[in-house]
Short mmCIF file of C-alpha atoms in Angstrom, two decimals:
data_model
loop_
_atom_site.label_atom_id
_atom_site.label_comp_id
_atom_site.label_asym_id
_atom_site.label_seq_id
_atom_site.Cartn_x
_atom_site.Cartn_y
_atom_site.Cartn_z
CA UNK A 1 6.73 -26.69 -8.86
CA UNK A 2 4.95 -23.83 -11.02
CA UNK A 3 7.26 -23.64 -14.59
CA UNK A 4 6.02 -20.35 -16.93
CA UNK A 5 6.57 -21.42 -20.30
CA UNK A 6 8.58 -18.89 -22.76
CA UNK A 7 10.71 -17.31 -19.51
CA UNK A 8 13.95 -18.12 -19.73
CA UNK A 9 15.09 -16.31 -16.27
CA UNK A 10 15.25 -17.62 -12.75
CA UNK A 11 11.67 -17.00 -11.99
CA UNK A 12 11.10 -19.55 -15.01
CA UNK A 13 9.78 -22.08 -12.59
CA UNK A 14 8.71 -21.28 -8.62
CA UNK A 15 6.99 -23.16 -6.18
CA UNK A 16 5.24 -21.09 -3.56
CA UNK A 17 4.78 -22.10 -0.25
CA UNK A 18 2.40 -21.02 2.65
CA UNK A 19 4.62 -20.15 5.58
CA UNK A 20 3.15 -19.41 9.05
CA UNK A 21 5.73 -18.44 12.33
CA UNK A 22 5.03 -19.30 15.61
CA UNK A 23 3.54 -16.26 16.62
CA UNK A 24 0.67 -16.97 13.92
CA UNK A 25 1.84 -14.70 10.81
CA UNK A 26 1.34 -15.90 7.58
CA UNK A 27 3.19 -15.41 4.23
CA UNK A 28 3.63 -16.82 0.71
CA UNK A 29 7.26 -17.40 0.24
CA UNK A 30 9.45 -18.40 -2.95
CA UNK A 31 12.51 -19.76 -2.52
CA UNK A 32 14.96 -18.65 -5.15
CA UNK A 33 19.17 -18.94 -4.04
CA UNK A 34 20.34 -18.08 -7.44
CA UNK A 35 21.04 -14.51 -6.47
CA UNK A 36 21.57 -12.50 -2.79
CA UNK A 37 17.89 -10.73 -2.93
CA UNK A 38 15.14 -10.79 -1.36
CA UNK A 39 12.31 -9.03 -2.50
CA UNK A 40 8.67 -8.88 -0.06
CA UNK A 41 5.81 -6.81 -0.79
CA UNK A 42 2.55 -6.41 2.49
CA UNK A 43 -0.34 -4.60 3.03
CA UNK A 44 -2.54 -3.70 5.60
CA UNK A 45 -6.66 -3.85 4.57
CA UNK A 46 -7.55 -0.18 5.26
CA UNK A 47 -6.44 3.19 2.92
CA UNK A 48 -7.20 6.71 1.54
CA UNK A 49 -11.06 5.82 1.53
CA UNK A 50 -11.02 5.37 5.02
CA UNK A 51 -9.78 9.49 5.80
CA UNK A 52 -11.56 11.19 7.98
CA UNK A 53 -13.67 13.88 6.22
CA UNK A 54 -11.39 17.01 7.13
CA UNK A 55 -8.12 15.15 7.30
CA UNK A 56 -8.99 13.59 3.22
CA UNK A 57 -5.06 12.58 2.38
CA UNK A 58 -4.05 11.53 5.71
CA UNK A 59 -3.08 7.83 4.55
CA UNK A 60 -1.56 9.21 1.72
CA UNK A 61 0.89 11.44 3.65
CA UNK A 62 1.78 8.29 5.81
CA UNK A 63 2.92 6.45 2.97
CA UNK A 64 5.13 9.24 2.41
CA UNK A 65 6.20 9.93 6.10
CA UNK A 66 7.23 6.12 7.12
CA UNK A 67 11.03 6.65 5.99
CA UNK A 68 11.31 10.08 7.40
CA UNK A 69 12.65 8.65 10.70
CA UNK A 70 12.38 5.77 13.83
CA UNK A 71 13.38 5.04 16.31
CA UNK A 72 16.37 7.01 17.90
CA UNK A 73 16.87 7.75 14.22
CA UNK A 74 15.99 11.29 13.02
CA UNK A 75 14.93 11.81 9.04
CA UNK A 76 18.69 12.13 8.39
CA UNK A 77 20.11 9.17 10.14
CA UNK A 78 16.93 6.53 9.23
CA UNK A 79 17.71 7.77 5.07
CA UNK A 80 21.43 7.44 5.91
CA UNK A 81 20.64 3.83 7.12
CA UNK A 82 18.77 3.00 4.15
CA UNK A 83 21.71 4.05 2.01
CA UNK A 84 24.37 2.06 3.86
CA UNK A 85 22.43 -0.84 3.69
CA UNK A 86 21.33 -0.51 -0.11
CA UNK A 87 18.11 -1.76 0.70
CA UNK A 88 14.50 -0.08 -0.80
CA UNK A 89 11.57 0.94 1.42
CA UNK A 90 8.24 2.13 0.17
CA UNK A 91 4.85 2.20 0.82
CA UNK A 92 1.96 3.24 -0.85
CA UNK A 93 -1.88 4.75 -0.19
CA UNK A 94 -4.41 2.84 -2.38
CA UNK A 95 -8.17 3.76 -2.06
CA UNK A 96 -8.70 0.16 -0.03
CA UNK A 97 -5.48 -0.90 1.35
CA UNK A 98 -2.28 0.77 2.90
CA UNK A 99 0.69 -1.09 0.76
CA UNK A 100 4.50 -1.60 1.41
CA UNK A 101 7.72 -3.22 0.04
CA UNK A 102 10.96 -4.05 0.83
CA UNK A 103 14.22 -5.11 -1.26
CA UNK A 104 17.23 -5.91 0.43
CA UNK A 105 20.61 -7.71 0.00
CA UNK A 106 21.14 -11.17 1.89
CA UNK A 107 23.39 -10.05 3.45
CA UNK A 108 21.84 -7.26 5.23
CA UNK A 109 18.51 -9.23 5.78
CA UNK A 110 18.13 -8.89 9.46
CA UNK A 111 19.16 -5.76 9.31
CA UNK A 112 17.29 -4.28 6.28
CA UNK A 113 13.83 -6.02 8.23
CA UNK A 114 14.88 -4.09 11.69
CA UNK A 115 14.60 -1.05 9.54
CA UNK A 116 11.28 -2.01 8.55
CA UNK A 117 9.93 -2.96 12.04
CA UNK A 118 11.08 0.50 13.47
CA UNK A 119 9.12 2.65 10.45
CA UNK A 120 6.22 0.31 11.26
CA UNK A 121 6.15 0.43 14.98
CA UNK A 122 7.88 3.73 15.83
CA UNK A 123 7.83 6.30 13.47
CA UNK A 124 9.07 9.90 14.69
CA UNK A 125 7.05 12.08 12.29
CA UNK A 126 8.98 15.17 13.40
CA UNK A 127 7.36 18.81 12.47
CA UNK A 128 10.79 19.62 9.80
CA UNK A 129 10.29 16.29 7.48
CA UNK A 130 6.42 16.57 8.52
CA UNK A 131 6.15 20.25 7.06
CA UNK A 132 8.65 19.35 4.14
CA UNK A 133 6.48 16.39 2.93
CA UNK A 134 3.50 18.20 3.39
CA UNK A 135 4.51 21.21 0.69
CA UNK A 136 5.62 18.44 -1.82
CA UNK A 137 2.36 16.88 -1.68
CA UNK A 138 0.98 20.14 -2.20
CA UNK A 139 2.57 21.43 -4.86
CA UNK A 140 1.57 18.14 -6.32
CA UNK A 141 -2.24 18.76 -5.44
CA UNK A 142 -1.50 21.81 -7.03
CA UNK A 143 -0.29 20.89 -10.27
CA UNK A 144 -2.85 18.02 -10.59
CA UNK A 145 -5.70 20.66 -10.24
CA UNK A 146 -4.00 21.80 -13.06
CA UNK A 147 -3.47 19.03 -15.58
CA UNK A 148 -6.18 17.51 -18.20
CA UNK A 149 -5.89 14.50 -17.51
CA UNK A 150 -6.00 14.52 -14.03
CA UNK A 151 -8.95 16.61 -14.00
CA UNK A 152 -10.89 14.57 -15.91
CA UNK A 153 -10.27 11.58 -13.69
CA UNK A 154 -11.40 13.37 -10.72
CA UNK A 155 -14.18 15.12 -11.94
CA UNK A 156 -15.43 11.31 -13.52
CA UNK A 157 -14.84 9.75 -10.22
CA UNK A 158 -17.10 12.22 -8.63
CA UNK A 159 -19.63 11.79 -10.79
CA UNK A 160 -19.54 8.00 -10.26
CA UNK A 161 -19.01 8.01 -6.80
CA UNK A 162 -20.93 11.28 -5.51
CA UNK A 163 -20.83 11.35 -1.44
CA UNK A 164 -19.03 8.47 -1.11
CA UNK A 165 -15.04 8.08 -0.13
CA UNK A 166 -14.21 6.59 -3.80
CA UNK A 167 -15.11 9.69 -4.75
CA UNK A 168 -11.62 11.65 -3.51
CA UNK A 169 -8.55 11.72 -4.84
CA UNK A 170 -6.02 9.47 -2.40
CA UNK A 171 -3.95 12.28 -2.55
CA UNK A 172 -6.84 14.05 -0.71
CA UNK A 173 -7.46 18.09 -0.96
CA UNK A 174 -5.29 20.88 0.10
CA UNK A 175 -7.83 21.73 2.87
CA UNK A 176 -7.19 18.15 4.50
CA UNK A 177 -3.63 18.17 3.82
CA UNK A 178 -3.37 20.96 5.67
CA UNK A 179 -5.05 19.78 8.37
CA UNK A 180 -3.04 16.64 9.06
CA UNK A 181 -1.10 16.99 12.56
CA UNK A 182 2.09 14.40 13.25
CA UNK A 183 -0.61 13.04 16.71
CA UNK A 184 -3.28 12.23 13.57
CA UNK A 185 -0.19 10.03 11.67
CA UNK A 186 0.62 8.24 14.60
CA UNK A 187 -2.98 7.75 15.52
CA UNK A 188 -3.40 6.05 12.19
CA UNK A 189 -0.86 3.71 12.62
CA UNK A 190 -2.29 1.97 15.43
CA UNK A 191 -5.53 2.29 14.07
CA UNK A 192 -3.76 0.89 10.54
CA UNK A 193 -1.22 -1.85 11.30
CA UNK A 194 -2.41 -5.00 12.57
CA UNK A 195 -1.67 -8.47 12.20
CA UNK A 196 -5.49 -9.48 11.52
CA UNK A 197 -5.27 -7.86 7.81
CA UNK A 198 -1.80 -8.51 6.91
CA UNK A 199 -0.89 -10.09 3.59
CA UNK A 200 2.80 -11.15 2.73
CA UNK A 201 4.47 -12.27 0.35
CA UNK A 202 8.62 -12.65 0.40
CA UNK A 203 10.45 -13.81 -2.45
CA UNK A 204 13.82 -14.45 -2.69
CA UNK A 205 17.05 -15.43 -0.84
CA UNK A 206 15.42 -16.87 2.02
CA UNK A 207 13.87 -20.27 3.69
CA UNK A 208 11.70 -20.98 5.27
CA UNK A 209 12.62 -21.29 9.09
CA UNK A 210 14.49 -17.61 8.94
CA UNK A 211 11.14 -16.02 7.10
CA UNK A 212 9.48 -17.38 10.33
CA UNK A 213 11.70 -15.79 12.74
CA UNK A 214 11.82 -12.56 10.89
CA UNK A 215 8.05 -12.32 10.23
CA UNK A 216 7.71 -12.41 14.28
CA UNK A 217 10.66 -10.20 14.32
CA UNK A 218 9.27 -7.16 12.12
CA UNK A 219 5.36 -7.98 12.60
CA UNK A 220 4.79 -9.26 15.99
CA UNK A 221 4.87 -6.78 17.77
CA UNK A 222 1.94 -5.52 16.04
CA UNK A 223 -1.50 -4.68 17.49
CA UNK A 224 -3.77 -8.14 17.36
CA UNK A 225 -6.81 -6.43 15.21
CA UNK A 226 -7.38 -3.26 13.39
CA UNK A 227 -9.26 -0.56 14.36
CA UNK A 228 -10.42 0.63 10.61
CA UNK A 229 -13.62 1.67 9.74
CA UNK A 230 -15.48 -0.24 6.87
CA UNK A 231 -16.18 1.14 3.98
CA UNK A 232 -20.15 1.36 2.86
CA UNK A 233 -20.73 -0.32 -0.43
CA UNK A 234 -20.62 2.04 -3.31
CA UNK A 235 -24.15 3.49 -4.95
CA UNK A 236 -22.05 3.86 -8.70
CA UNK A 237 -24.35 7.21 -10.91
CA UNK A 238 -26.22 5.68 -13.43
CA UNK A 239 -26.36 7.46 -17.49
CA UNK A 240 -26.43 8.39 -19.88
CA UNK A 241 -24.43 11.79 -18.82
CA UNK A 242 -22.30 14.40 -20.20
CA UNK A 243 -20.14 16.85 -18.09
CA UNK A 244 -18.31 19.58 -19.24
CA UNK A 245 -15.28 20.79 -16.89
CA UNK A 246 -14.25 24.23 -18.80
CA UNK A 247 -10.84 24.58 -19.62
CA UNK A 248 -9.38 26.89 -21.82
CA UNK A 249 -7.19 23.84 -23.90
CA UNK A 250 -7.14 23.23 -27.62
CA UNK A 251 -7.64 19.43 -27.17
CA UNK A 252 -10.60 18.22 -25.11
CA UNK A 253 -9.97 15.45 -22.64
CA UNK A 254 -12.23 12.48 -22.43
CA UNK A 255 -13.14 9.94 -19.86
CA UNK A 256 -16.54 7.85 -19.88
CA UNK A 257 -17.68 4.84 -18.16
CA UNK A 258 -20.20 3.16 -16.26
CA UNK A 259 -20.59 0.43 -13.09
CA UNK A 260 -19.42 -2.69 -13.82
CA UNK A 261 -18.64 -5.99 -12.20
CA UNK A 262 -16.64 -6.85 -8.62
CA UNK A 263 -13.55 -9.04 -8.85
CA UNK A 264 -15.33 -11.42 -7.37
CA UNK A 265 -17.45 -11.92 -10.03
CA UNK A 266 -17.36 -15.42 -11.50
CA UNK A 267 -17.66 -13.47 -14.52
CA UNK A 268 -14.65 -11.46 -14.46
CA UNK A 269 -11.83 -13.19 -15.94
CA UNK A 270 -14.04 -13.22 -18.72
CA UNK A 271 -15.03 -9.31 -18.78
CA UNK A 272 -11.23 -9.22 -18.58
CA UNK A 273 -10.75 -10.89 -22.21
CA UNK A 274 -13.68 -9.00 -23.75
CA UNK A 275 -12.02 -5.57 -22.17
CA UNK A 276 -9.12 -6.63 -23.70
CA UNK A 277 -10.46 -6.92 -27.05
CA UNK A 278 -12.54 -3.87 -26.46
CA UNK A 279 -9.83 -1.30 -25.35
CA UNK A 280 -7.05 -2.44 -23.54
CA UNK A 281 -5.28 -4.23 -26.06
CA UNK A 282 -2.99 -1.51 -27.13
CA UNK A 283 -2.88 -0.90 -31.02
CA UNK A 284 -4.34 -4.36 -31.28
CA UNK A 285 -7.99 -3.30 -29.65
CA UNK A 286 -10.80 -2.37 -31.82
CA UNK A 287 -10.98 1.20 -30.09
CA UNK A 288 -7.91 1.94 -31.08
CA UNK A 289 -8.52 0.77 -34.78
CA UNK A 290 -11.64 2.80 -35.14
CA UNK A 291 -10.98 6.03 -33.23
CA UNK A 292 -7.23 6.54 -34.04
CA UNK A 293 -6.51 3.99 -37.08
CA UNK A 294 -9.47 4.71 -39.21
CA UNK A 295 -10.16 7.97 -38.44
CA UNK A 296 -7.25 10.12 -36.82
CA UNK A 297 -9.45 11.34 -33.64
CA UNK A 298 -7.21 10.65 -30.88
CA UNK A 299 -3.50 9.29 -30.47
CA UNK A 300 -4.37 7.19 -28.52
CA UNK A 301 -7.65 5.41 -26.48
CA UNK A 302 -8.16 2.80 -23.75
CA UNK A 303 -10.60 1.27 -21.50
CA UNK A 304 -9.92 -0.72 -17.97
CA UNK A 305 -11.65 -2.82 -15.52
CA UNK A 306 -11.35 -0.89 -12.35
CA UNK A 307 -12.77 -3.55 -9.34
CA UNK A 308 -12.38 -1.83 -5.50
CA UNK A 309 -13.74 -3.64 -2.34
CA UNK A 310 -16.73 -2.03 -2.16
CA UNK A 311 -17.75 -1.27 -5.94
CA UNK A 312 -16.88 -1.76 -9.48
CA UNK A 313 -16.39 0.16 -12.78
CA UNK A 314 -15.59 0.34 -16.36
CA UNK A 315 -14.05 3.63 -17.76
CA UNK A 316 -11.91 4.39 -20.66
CA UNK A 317 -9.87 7.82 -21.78
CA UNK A 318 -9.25 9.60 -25.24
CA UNK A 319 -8.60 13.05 -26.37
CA UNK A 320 -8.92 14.91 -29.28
CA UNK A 321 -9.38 18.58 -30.63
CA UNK A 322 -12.42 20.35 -29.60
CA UNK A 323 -13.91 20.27 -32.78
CA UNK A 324 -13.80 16.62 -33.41
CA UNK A 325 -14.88 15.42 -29.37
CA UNK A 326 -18.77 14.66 -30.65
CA UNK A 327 -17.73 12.60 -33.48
CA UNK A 328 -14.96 10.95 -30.89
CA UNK A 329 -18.13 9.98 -28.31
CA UNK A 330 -20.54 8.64 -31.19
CA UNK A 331 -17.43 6.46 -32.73
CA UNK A 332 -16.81 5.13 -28.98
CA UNK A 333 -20.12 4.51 -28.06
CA UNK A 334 -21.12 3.06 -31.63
CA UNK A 335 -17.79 0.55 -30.91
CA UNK A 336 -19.30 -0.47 -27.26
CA UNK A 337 -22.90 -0.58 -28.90
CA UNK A 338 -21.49 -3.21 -31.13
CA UNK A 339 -19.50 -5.04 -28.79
CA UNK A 340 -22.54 -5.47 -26.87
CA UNK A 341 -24.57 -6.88 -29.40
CA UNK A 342 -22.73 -8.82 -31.39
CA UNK A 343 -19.27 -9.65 -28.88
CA UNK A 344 -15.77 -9.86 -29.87
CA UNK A 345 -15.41 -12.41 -33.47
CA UNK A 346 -13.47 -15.86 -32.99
CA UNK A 347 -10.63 -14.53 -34.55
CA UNK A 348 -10.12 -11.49 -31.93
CA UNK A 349 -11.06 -14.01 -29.05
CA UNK A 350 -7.83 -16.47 -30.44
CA UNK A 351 -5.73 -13.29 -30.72
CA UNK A 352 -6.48 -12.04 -26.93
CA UNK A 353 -6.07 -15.70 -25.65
CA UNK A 354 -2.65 -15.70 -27.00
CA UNK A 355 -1.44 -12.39 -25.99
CA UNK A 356 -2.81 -12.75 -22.68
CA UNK A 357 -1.69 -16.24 -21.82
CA UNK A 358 1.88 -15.54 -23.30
CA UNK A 359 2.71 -12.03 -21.76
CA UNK A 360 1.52 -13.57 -18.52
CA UNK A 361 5.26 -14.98 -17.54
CA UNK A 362 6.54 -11.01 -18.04
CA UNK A 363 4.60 -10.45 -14.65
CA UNK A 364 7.33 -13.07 -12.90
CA UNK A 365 10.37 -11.66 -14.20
CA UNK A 366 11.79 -10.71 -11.13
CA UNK A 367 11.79 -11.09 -7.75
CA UNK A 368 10.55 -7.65 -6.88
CA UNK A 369 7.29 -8.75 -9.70
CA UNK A 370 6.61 -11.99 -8.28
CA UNK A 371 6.19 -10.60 -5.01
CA UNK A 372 3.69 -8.02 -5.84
CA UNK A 373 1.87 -10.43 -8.29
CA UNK A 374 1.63 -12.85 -5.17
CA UNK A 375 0.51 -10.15 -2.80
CA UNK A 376 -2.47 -8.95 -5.73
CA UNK A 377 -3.57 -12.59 -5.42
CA UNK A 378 -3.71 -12.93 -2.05
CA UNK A 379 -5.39 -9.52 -1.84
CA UNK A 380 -7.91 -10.59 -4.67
CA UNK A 381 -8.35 -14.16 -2.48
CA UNK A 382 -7.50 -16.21 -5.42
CA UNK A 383 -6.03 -19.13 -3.99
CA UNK A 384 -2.27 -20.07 -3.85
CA UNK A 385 -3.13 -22.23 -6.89
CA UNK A 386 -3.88 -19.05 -9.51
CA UNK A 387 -0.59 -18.42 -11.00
CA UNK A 388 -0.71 -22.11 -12.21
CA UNK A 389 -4.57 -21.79 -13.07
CA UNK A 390 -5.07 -18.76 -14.75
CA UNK A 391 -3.41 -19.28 -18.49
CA UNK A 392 -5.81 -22.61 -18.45
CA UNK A 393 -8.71 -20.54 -17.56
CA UNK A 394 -7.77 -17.88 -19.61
CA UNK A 395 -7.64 -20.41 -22.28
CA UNK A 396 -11.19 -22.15 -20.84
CA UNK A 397 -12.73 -19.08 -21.97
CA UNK A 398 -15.58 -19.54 -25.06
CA UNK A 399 -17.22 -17.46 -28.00
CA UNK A 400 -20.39 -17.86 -26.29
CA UNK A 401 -18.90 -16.64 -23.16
CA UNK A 402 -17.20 -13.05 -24.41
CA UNK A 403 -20.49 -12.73 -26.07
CA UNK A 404 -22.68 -13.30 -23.47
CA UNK A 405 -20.63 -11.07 -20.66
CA UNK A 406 -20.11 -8.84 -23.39
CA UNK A 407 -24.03 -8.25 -23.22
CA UNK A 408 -23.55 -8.02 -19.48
CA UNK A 409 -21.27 -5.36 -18.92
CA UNK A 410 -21.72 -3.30 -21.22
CA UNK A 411 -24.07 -0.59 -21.54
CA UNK A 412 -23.76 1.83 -24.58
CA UNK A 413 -26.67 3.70 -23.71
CA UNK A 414 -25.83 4.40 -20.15
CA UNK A 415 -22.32 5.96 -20.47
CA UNK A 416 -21.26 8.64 -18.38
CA UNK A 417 -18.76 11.61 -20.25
CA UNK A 418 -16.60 13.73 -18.42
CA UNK A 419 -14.95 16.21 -20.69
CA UNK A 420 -12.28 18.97 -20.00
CA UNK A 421 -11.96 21.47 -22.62
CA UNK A 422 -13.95 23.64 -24.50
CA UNK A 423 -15.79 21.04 -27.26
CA UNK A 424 -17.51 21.93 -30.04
CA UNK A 425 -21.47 21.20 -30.31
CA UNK A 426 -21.64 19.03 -27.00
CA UNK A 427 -23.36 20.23 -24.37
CA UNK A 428 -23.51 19.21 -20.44
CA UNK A 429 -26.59 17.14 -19.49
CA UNK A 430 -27.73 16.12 -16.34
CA UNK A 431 -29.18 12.16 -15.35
CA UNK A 432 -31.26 10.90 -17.90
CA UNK A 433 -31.67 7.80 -17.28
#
């Protein structure tokens, strides 16, 4: 039995068990009969980086099409359903996996997972909710070509990414949008769902024997093996690089990165403490001391790991007024500069090894958590064992280690700027390195 010290809640100590039905399906399940709920998050392997060229947002309009009506049940009816049985469906477009997850009463188990199966296995996707999605996500498209923020995402990604699919935006472009037919859905769902790259986990009101009979139930049915396409590993730009996206905005927004590691990487828990230190730390990280703290530049600045299947980066965010931007990018990179050289100090490594280990229980505070921290793990192929590892390897973690992956990962020199605005003395510059 797993026990997260500091969490005084029912989640406070979980075993999880590996539960596979007859008809081969496997999940991780935790038990937990303290209140009627069950809570289980799945995903397929397969998502918006898999589009088709001129149908880019295609998985994306799935995950927003799956509860539109099944069955013999129009849009109406299926939402109607939903609402008598208080349950919550949703699913979800990621760049390399097509998500899901499902919360439902005990008492309407079987019938909250019959809902389920029918979305999964025979979705209507009529032309009225079809069309009526469709000009949502548009107007959404819309207003994200629009904002700052968003922009400068994008246009980074791009940069980074170039030809390849990481490159788009999940939500895809209004050209592809447009383009996406209800026969091009349902050809994606039996292209999409199949039992070969299906990860489970169910926590909850539930044991063992009935998950078995309902994971047959809502998944068996299912095609044997999926029919996606793989994804080509990722060629990630190389800097130093400045872009300037023109916008008529009196504060400039900022995004910069480079490649980084994979997941995988038996190096990444520990680019995960130094990021921490770096950027991600909130209003403890040294970014945030220098640029806003010190100085004033920016309310606020970050920086994040970013793994996918088939590459890795680093990027952080900031923005200031377009006077100030230059003396915003020489603080930042004069912060990762110094990181690199010298790595975080003993004191900030003891700091981030307490926050992290002890703000780790917050991620099993409910059922509805536990179930998507169990699904990331199986997703990241962890092991079953990595909720009870990963405070003692966070802990594991040395001064000679930050400084060492420090070194490793980052790469002052070689940053790549995206900036929307209209900044003051910085110019755009092409590859020059």
């Amino acid at each position: 039995v797993l026990v997260l010290a500091g969490l005084a809640t029912p989640a406070a100590a979980f075993e999880i068990k590996q539960v596979t039905s007859p008809g081969g399906i496997t999940a991780w399940l935790v038990e937990d009969h303290t209140i009627p709920l069950i809570a289980m998050n799945f995903s397929f392997s397969g998502g918006a980086a898999a589009d088709p060229p001129d149908r880019r947002g295609l998985a994306y309009m799935l995950s927003g099409m799956l509860d539109e009506g099944a069955g013999d049940l129009d849009s109406t009816a299926f939402q109607k359903r939903l609402s008598e049985l208080a349950m919550r469906m949703s699913f979800s477009a990621g760049q390399d996996e097509f998500s899901g997850s499902l919360q439902t009463l005990s008492r309407n188990r079987d019938d909250a997972f019959g809902m389920l199966k029918l979305a999964l296995t025979a979705p209507r996707f009529a032309e009225q909710p079809l069309e009526r999605i469709r000009g949502q996500v548009l107007i959404s498209l819309r207003q994200d070509n629009e904002d700052p923020e968003t922009i400068a995402g994008a246009a980074w990604m791009r940069t980074m990414f170039r030809d390849h699919p990481y490159s788009m935006r999940r939500k895809g472009s209004i050209d592809g949008l447009k383009a996406v037919t209800s026969d091009d859905l349902a050809a994606l769902t039996r292209r999409l769902f199949a039992r070969d790259s299906l990860m489970i986990a169910v926590v909850g009101d539930i044991d063992e024997e009935t998950l078995k009979r309902l994971l047959d139930d809502t998944f068996g049915g299912l095609p044997a093996k999926s029919q996606m396409p793989v994804i080509p590993s990722a060629e990630v730009s190389k800097g130093p690089m400045v872009t300037v996206v023109d916008r008529d905005i009196p504060q400039s927004v900022i995004r910069f990165g480079h490649a980084s590691i994979m997941r995988k990487d038996p190096d990444f828990l520990i680019a995960y403490v130094v990021n921490h230190i770096l950027g991600s730390g909130g209003f403890g990280s040294r970014l945030m001391e220098e640029v806003r703290e010190k100085r004033g530049l920016s309310y606020g600045v970050y920086t994040t790991l970013y793994p996918l299947d088939q590459a890795g980066v680093f990027f952080g965010g900031a923005a200031t007024v377009n006077d100030r931007v230059s003396e915003t990018i020489e603080v930042v990179r004069t912060e990762l500069k110094r990181m690199a050289d010298d790595g975080p100090t003993a004191e900030e490594l003891e700091q981030a090894k307490t926050y992290l280990t002890g703000s780790y229980a917050l991620r099993f505070d409910s059922n509805r958590k536990i179930a998507g921290q169990l699904l990331a793990i199986q997703r990241e192929d962890l092991g079953i064992d990595y909720v009870e590892k990963r405070n003692d390897l966070v802990n594991a973690v040395t001064l000679e280690d930050v400084r060492r992956v420090a070194r490793r990962i980052i790469d002052a020199d070689g940053l790549i700027f995206t900036i929307v605005g209209r900044p003051k003395a910085v110019q755009s510059s092409g590859n020059q390195g």
